PDB file of C-alpha atoms in Angstrom:
ATOM      1  CA  VAL A   1      -8.524  12.341   3.066  1.00 38.00           C
ATOM      2  CA  ARG A   2      -9.372  12.568   6.727  1.00 45.00           C
ATOM      3  CA  ALA A   3      -9.611  16.143   7.930  1.00 48.00           C
ATOM      4  CA  SER A   4     -11.209  17.821   4.934  1.00 49.00           C
ATOM      5  CA  ASP A   5     -13.182  17.100   1.793  1.00 52.00           C
ATOM      6  CA  LEU A   6     -10.935  19.553  -0.090  1.00 50.00           C
ATOM      7  CA  VAL A   7      -7.215  20.204  -0.354  1.00 53.00           C
ATOM      8  CA  PRO A   8      -6.759  23.190  -2.714  1.00 56.00           C
ATOM      9  CA  GLY A   9      -4.574  22.201  -5.639  1.00 55.00           C
ATOM     10  CA  GLY A  10      -4.491  18.603  -4.398  1.00 51.00           C
ATOM     11  CA  TYR A  11      -7.665  16.709  -3.632  1.00 47.00           C
ATOM     12  CA  GLU A  12     -10.756  18.439  -5.030  1.00 51.00           C
ATOM     13  CA  GLY A  13     -13.396  15.947  -3.886  1.00 48.00           C
ATOM     14  CA  GLY A  14     -13.256  13.406  -6.729  1.00 49.00           C
ATOM     15  CA  PHE A  15     -13.488  10.302  -4.516  1.00 57.00           C
ATOM     16  CA  LYS A  16     -17.005  11.115  -3.275  1.00 67.00           C
ATOM     17  CA  LEU A  17     -20.433  10.998  -4.859  1.00 78.00           C
ATOM     18  CA  TRP A  18     -21.707  14.394  -3.767  1.00 79.00           C
ATOM     19  CA  GLU A  19     -25.416  14.944  -3.143  1.00 93.00           C
ATOM     20  CA  CYS A  20     -25.672  17.597  -5.861  1.00 96.00           C
ATOM     21  CA  ALA A  21     -24.698  14.954  -8.445  1.00 96.00           C
ATOM     22  CA  VAL A  22     -27.834  13.068  -7.401  1.00 96.00           C
ATOM     23  CA  ASP A  23     -29.878  16.277  -7.797  1.00 98.00           C
ATOM     24  CA  LEU A  24     -28.393  16.659 -11.284  1.00 98.00           C
ATOM     25  CA  LEU A  25     -29.398  13.077 -12.159  1.00 98.00           C
ATOM     26  CA  HIS A  26     -32.975  13.822 -11.073  1.00 98.00           C
ATOM     27  CA  GLU A  27     -33.050  17.018 -13.142  1.00 98.00           C
ATOM     28  CA  LEU A  28     -31.696  15.262 -16.252  1.00 98.00           C
ATOM     29  CA  GLY A  29     -34.303  12.516 -15.915  1.00 97.00           C
ATOM     30  CA  ALA A  30     -37.135  14.999 -15.403  1.00 98.00           C
ATOM     31  CA  ARG A  31     -36.074  17.099 -18.403  1.00 98.00           C
ATOM     32  CA  HIS A  32     -35.840  13.995 -20.576  1.00 97.00           C
ATOM     33  CA  ARG A  33     -39.326  12.859 -19.513  1.00 97.00           C
ATOM     34  CA  ASP A  34     -40.941  16.261 -20.124  1.00 97.00           C
ATOM     35  CA  GLY A  35     -39.148  16.810 -23.442  1.00 96.00           C
ATOM     36  CA  THR A  36     -37.109  19.877 -22.431  1.00 95.00           C
ATOM     37  CA  LEU A  37     -33.811  18.020 -22.852  1.00 95.00           C
ATOM     38  CA  ARG A  38     -32.896  17.118 -26.418  1.00 89.00           C
ATOM     39  CA  ALA A  39     -30.190  14.549 -25.826  1.00 93.00           C
ATOM     40  CA  SER A  40     -30.299  12.698 -29.139  1.00 93.00           C
ATOM     41  CA  GLY A  41     -26.970  13.256 -30.883  1.00 93.00           C
ATOM     42  CA  ALA A  42     -25.859  15.940 -28.422  1.00 94.00           C
ATOM     43  CA  SER A  43     -22.329  16.500 -27.166  1.00 94.00           C
ATOM     44  CA  VAL A  44     -21.908  16.778 -23.398  1.00 95.00           C
ATOM     45  CA  LEU A  45     -19.141  18.112 -21.175  1.00 94.00           C
ATOM     46  CA  GLU A  46     -19.189  17.172 -17.509  1.00 94.00           C
ATOM     47  CA  ALA A  47     -16.868  19.423 -15.515  1.00 93.00           C
ATOM     48  CA  GLY A  48     -15.811  18.156 -12.102  1.00 89.00           C
ATOM     49  CA  CYS A  49     -17.236  14.793 -13.084  1.00 87.00           C
ATOM     50  CA  GLY A  50     -16.080  12.659 -10.134  1.00 83.00           C
ATOM     51  CA  ALA A  51     -17.744   9.289 -10.796  1.00 82.00           C
ATOM     52  CA  GLY A  52     -19.301  10.651 -14.008  1.00 88.00           C
ATOM     53  CA  LEU A  53     -22.838   9.436 -13.333  1.00 92.00           C
ATOM     54  CA  PRO A  54     -24.604  12.441 -14.934  1.00 96.00           C
ATOM     55  CA  SER A  55     -22.594  11.887 -18.143  1.00 94.00           C
ATOM     56  CA  LEU A  56     -23.442   8.196 -18.137  1.00 93.00           C
ATOM     57  CA  LEU A  57     -27.126   9.070 -17.841  1.00 96.00           C
ATOM     58  CA  ALA A  58     -26.784  11.634 -20.654  1.00 96.00           C
ATOM     59  CA  LEU A  59     -25.249   8.924 -22.849  1.00 94.00           C
ATOM     60  CA  GLN A  60     -28.079   6.538 -22.019  1.00 94.00           C
ATOM     61  CA  LEU A  61     -30.563   9.279 -22.932  1.00 96.00           C
ATOM     62  CA  GLY A  62     -29.006   9.596 -26.396  1.00 94.00           C
ATOM     63  CA  CYS A  63     -26.029  11.952 -26.246  1.00 94.00           C
ATOM     64  CA  ARG A  64     -23.450  10.922 -28.846  1.00 90.00           C
ATOM     65  CA  VAL A  65     -20.267  11.981 -27.060  1.00 89.00           C
ATOM     66  CA  ALA A  66     -19.304  12.808 -23.491  1.00 89.00           C
ATOM     67  CA  VAL A  67     -16.144  14.592 -22.445  1.00 88.00           C
ATOM     68  CA  LEU A  68     -15.435  14.217 -18.745  1.00 86.00           C
ATOM     69  CA  HIS A  69     -13.035  16.388 -16.790  1.00 84.00           C
ATOM     70  CA  ASP A  70     -12.037  16.238 -13.148  1.00 78.00           C
ATOM     71  CA  PHE A  71      -9.038  17.423 -11.165  1.00 67.00           C
ATOM     72  CA  ASN A  72      -8.934  13.981  -9.521  1.00 63.00           C
ATOM     73  CA  ALA A  73      -8.991  11.769 -12.628  1.00 56.00           C
ATOM     74  CA  GLU A  74      -7.481   8.841 -10.734  1.00 58.00           C
ATOM     75  CA  ALA A  75     -10.542   8.808  -8.467  1.00 51.00           C
ATOM     76  CA  HIS A  76     -13.004   7.933 -11.170  1.00 51.00           C
ATOM     77  CA  LEU A  77     -11.585   6.856 -14.513  1.00 53.00           C
ATOM     78  CA  ASP A  78     -11.434   3.075 -13.970  1.00 52.00           C
ATOM     79  CA  SER A  79     -14.917   2.831 -12.445  1.00 51.00           C
ATOM     80  CA  LEU A  80     -16.301   5.248 -15.029  1.00 52.00           C
ATOM     81  CA  LEU A  81     -15.051   3.242 -17.994  1.00 51.00           C
ATOM     82  CA  THR A  82     -16.286  -0.002 -16.416  1.00 48.00           C
ATOM     83  CA  SER A  83     -19.722   1.568 -15.845  1.00 50.00           C
ATOM     84  CA  GLN A  84     -19.767   2.940 -19.387  1.00 49.00           C
ATOM     85  CA  ARG A  85     -19.086  -0.519 -20.820  1.00 44.00           C
ATOM     86  CA  ARG A  86     -21.783  -2.038 -18.615  1.00 41.00           C
ATOM     87  CA  ALA A  87     -24.254   0.572 -19.796  1.00 42.00           C
ATOM     88  CA  GLU A  88     -23.301  -0.336 -23.376  1.00 40.00           C
ATOM     89  CA  ALA A  89     -23.557   3.325 -24.346  1.00 39.00           C
ATOM     90  CA  ALA A  90     -22.677   3.717 -28.014  1.00 36.00           C
ATOM     91  CA  ALA A  91     -20.627   6.826 -27.463  1.00 43.00           C
ATOM     92  CA  VAL A  92     -17.116   8.080 -27.081  1.00 46.00           C
ATOM     93  CA  VAL A  93     -15.995   8.918 -23.568  1.00 50.00           C
ATOM     94  CA  GLU A  94     -12.881  11.041 -23.240  1.00 51.00           C
ATOM     95  CA  ALA A  95     -11.252  11.886 -19.943  1.00 50.00           C
ATOM     96  CA  ALA A  96      -8.804  14.726 -19.515  1.00 50.00           C
ATOM     97  CA  ALA A  97      -5.798  14.438 -17.250  1.00 48.00           C
ATOM     98  CA  PRO A  98      -6.034  16.432 -14.019  1.00 49.00           C
ATOM     99  CA  SER A  99      -3.446  18.989 -15.131  1.00 52.00           C
ATOM    100  CA  SER A 100      -5.004  19.616 -18.535  1.00 57.00           C
ATOM    101  CA  SER A 101      -8.044  21.306 -19.953  1.00 63.00           C
ATOM    102  CA  PRO A 102     -10.772  19.082 -21.353  1.00 62.00           C
ATOM    103  CA  PRO A 103     -10.700  18.445 -25.123  1.00 63.00           C
ATOM    104  CA  LEU A 104     -12.995  21.107 -26.548  1.00 69.00           C
ATOM    105  CA  PRO A 105     -14.874  20.978 -29.851  1.00 77.00           C
ATOM    106  CA  PRO A 106     -14.581  24.133 -31.966  1.00 81.00           C
ATOM    107  CA  ASP A 107     -18.330  24.845 -31.907  1.00 89.00           C
ATOM    108  CA  GLY A 108     -18.885  24.114 -28.208  1.00 93.00           C
ATOM    109  CA  PHE A 109     -21.081  21.661 -26.334  1.00 95.00           C
ATOM    110  CA  ASP A 110     -24.837  21.166 -26.519  1.00 97.00           C
ATOM    111  CA  LEU A 111     -24.981  20.257 -22.838  1.00 98.00           C
ATOM    112  CA  ILE A 112     -22.644  21.138 -19.971  1.00 98.00           C
ATOM    113  CA  LEU A 113     -23.170  19.365 -16.656  1.00 98.00           C
ATOM    114  CA  THR A 114     -21.510  20.060 -13.332  1.00 98.00           C
ATOM    115  CA  SER A 115     -22.221  19.514  -9.660  1.00 97.00           C
ATOM    116  CA  ASP A 116     -20.643  20.808  -6.459  1.00 94.00           C
ATOM    117  CA  THR A 117     -18.034  22.773  -8.416  1.00 94.00           C
ATOM    118  CA  ILE A 118     -18.738  26.336  -7.218  1.00 96.00           C
ATOM    119  CA  TYR A 119     -17.524  25.682  -3.659  1.00 93.00           C
ATOM    120  CA  ASP A 120     -15.237  28.733  -3.633  1.00 93.00           C
ATOM    121  CA  ALA A 121     -14.862  31.957  -5.616  1.00 95.00           C
ATOM    122  CA  GLY A 122     -11.882  30.752  -7.662  1.00 93.00           C
ATOM    123  CA  ALA A 123     -13.575  27.506  -8.661  1.00 93.00           C
ATOM    124  CA  ALA A 124     -16.750  29.392  -9.584  1.00 96.00           C
ATOM    125  CA  ARG A 125     -14.836  31.827 -11.820  1.00 96.00           C
ATOM    126  CA  ARG A 126     -12.984  28.980 -13.594  1.00 93.00           C
ATOM    127  CA  LEU A 127     -16.234  27.096 -14.113  1.00 95.00           C
ATOM    128  CA  TRP A 128     -18.029  30.175 -15.438  1.00 97.00           C
ATOM    129  CA  HIS A 129     -15.197  30.861 -17.892  1.00 95.00           C
ATOM    130  CA  LEU A 130     -15.458  27.270 -19.157  1.00 93.00           C
ATOM    131  CA  ILE A 131     -19.257  27.413 -19.523  1.00 96.00           C
ATOM    132  CA  ALA A 132     -19.253  30.849 -21.181  1.00 96.00           C
ATOM    133  CA  SER A 133     -16.610  29.813 -23.694  1.00 94.00           C
ATOM    134  CA  GLN A 134     -17.880  26.304 -24.446  1.00 94.00           C
ATOM    135  CA  LEU A 135     -21.685  26.373 -24.362  1.00 97.00           C
ATOM    136  CA  ARG A 136     -23.007  26.174 -27.920  1.00 96.00           C
ATOM    137  CA  ARG A 137     -25.117  29.258 -28.613  1.00 91.00           C
ATOM    138  CA  PRO A 138     -28.035  29.656 -28.962  1.00 91.00           C
ATOM    139  CA  VAL A 139     -29.119  26.035 -28.434  1.00 92.00           C
ATOM    140  CA  GLY A 140     -26.793  24.931 -25.618  1.00 96.00           C
ATOM    141  CA  LEU A 141     -27.883  24.269 -22.072  1.00 97.00           C
ATOM    142  CA  ALA A 142     -25.816  24.109 -18.883  1.00 99.00           C
ATOM    143  CA  LEU A 143     -27.055  22.547 -15.651  1.00 99.00           C
ATOM    144  CA  VAL A 144     -25.125  23.550 -12.528  1.00 99.00           C
ATOM    145  CA  ALA A 145     -26.093  21.647  -9.369  1.00 98.00           C
ATOM    146  CA  ALA A 146     -24.838  23.253  -6.175  1.00 98.00           C
ATOM    147  CA  LYS A 147     -25.445  23.923  -2.527  1.00 97.00           C
ATOM    148  CA  SER A 148     -26.915  27.350  -1.928  1.00 96.00           C
ATOM    149  CA  TYR A 149     -23.911  28.107   0.281  1.00 94.00           C
ATOM    150  CA  TYR A 150     -20.669  26.204   0.920  1.00 94.00           C
ATOM    151  CA  PHE A 151     -19.932  26.784   4.596  1.00 89.00           C
ATOM    152  CA  GLY A 152     -16.262  27.283   5.394  1.00 85.00           C
ATOM    153  CA  VAL A 153     -15.086  27.698   1.796  1.00 89.00           C
ATOM    154  CA  GLY A 154     -17.270  30.603   0.664  1.00 90.00           C
ATOM    155  CA  GLY A 155     -18.863  29.556  -2.609  1.00 94.00           C
ATOM    156  CA  SER A 156     -22.571  30.133  -3.185  1.00 97.00           C
ATOM    157  CA  VAL A 157     -25.313  29.966  -5.778  1.00 98.00           C
ATOM    158  CA  ALA A 158     -25.900  33.722  -5.350  1.00 97.00           C
ATOM    159  CA  ALA A 159     -22.254  34.551  -6.115  1.00 97.00           C
ATOM    160  CA  PHE A 160     -22.264  32.265  -9.161  1.00 98.00           C
ATOM    161  CA  ARG A 161     -25.496  33.837 -10.437  1.00 98.00           C
ATOM    162  CA  THR A 162     -23.833  37.237 -10.149  1.00 97.00           C
ATOM    163  CA  LEU A 163     -21.002  36.029 -12.423  1.00 97.00           C
ATOM    164  CA  VAL A 164     -23.542  34.916 -15.034  1.00 98.00           C
ATOM    165  CA  GLU A 165     -25.601  38.110 -14.789  1.00 97.00           C
ATOM    166  CA  GLU A 166     -22.538  40.376 -14.976  1.00 97.00           C
ATOM    167  CA  ASP A 167     -21.453  38.578 -18.151  1.00 96.00           C
ATOM    168  CA  GLY A 168     -24.774  39.537 -19.753  1.00 96.00           C
ATOM    169  CA  ARG A 169     -24.772  36.957 -22.574  1.00 96.00           C
ATOM    170  CA  PHE A 170     -26.697  34.206 -20.782  1.00 97.00           C
ATOM    171  CA  SER A 171     -29.751  33.729 -18.606  1.00 97.00           C
ATOM    172  CA  CYS A 172     -29.604  31.833 -15.322  1.00 98.00           C
ATOM    173  CA  THR A 173     -32.674  30.443 -13.551  1.00 98.00           C
ATOM    174  CA  SER A 174     -33.332  27.901 -10.815  1.00 97.00           C
ATOM    175  CA  ALA A 175     -34.586  24.711 -12.435  1.00 98.00           C
ATOM    176  CA  ARG A 176     -34.817  22.754  -9.180  1.00 98.00           C
ATOM    177  CA  VAL A 177     -34.619  23.617  -5.486  1.00 98.00           C
ATOM    178  CA  VAL A 178     -34.049  20.877  -2.902  1.00 97.00           C
ATOM    179  CA  GLU A 179     -34.988  21.644   0.694  1.00 96.00           C
ATOM    180  CA  ASP A 180     -35.248  18.331   2.512  1.00 92.00           C
ATOM    181  CA  GLY A 181     -34.853  19.637   6.056  1.00 92.00           C
ATOM    182  CA  ALA A 182     -31.897  17.300   6.608  1.00 90.00           C
ATOM    183  CA  SER A 183     -29.154  19.018   4.623  1.00 90.00           C
ATOM    184  CA  ASN A 184     -28.078  22.339   3.178  1.00 92.00           C
ATOM    185  CA  ARG A 185     -30.465  23.879   0.643  1.00 97.00           C
ATOM    186  CA  ARG A 186     -29.439  22.908  -2.899  1.00 98.00           C
ATOM    187  CA  GLU A 187     -30.304  24.130  -6.398  1.00 98.00           C
ATOM    188  CA  VAL A 188     -29.893  23.131 -10.007  1.00 99.00           C
ATOM    189  CA  LEU A 189     -29.304  26.224 -12.136  1.00 99.00           C
ATOM    190  CA  LEU A 190     -30.233  26.301 -15.812  1.00 98.00           C
ATOM    191  CA  ILE A 191     -28.006  28.477 -17.987  1.00 98.00           C
ATOM    192  CA  ARG A 192     -28.702  29.235 -21.631  1.00 96.00           C
TER     193      ARG A 192
END
């Protein structure tokens, strides 16, 4: 992919480790250290997983199962499974094909992770529908790491927050804000 990081309906960014995935890793680690993330035995869905590093960390922190979904499954599956074996995580990792929906448990997920997946309005709506339908209530937690605004493609944290607020069933707060002076402002949203 030379001219763009995105080709709608084709390449959705799965070959890159996006900076918001790193923000999500930091947030997961911080929540584990301060006790606000109960990973032991939890089920996790990572939407738009790319390399799947947040799911691997969740497994290392005690999650029992991780379901990973990405529109570019070929970009990550081999390296993900190799990394999972190296980490010796005693968990099941399932990966959904790019054209399918992820395998969904009937009672939802304890933890939903996603990063850089609200880059345009359509992607944000699809992601919100997935979170709203699959987050286990009332104990589930979703962490959405994103740039405050995606220049050129139109997605934004503000627009995604509006989707959550208009739904009315969930709360959405900023768990982490990253302003490093070298890149676009980024946030990790906490939805419950």
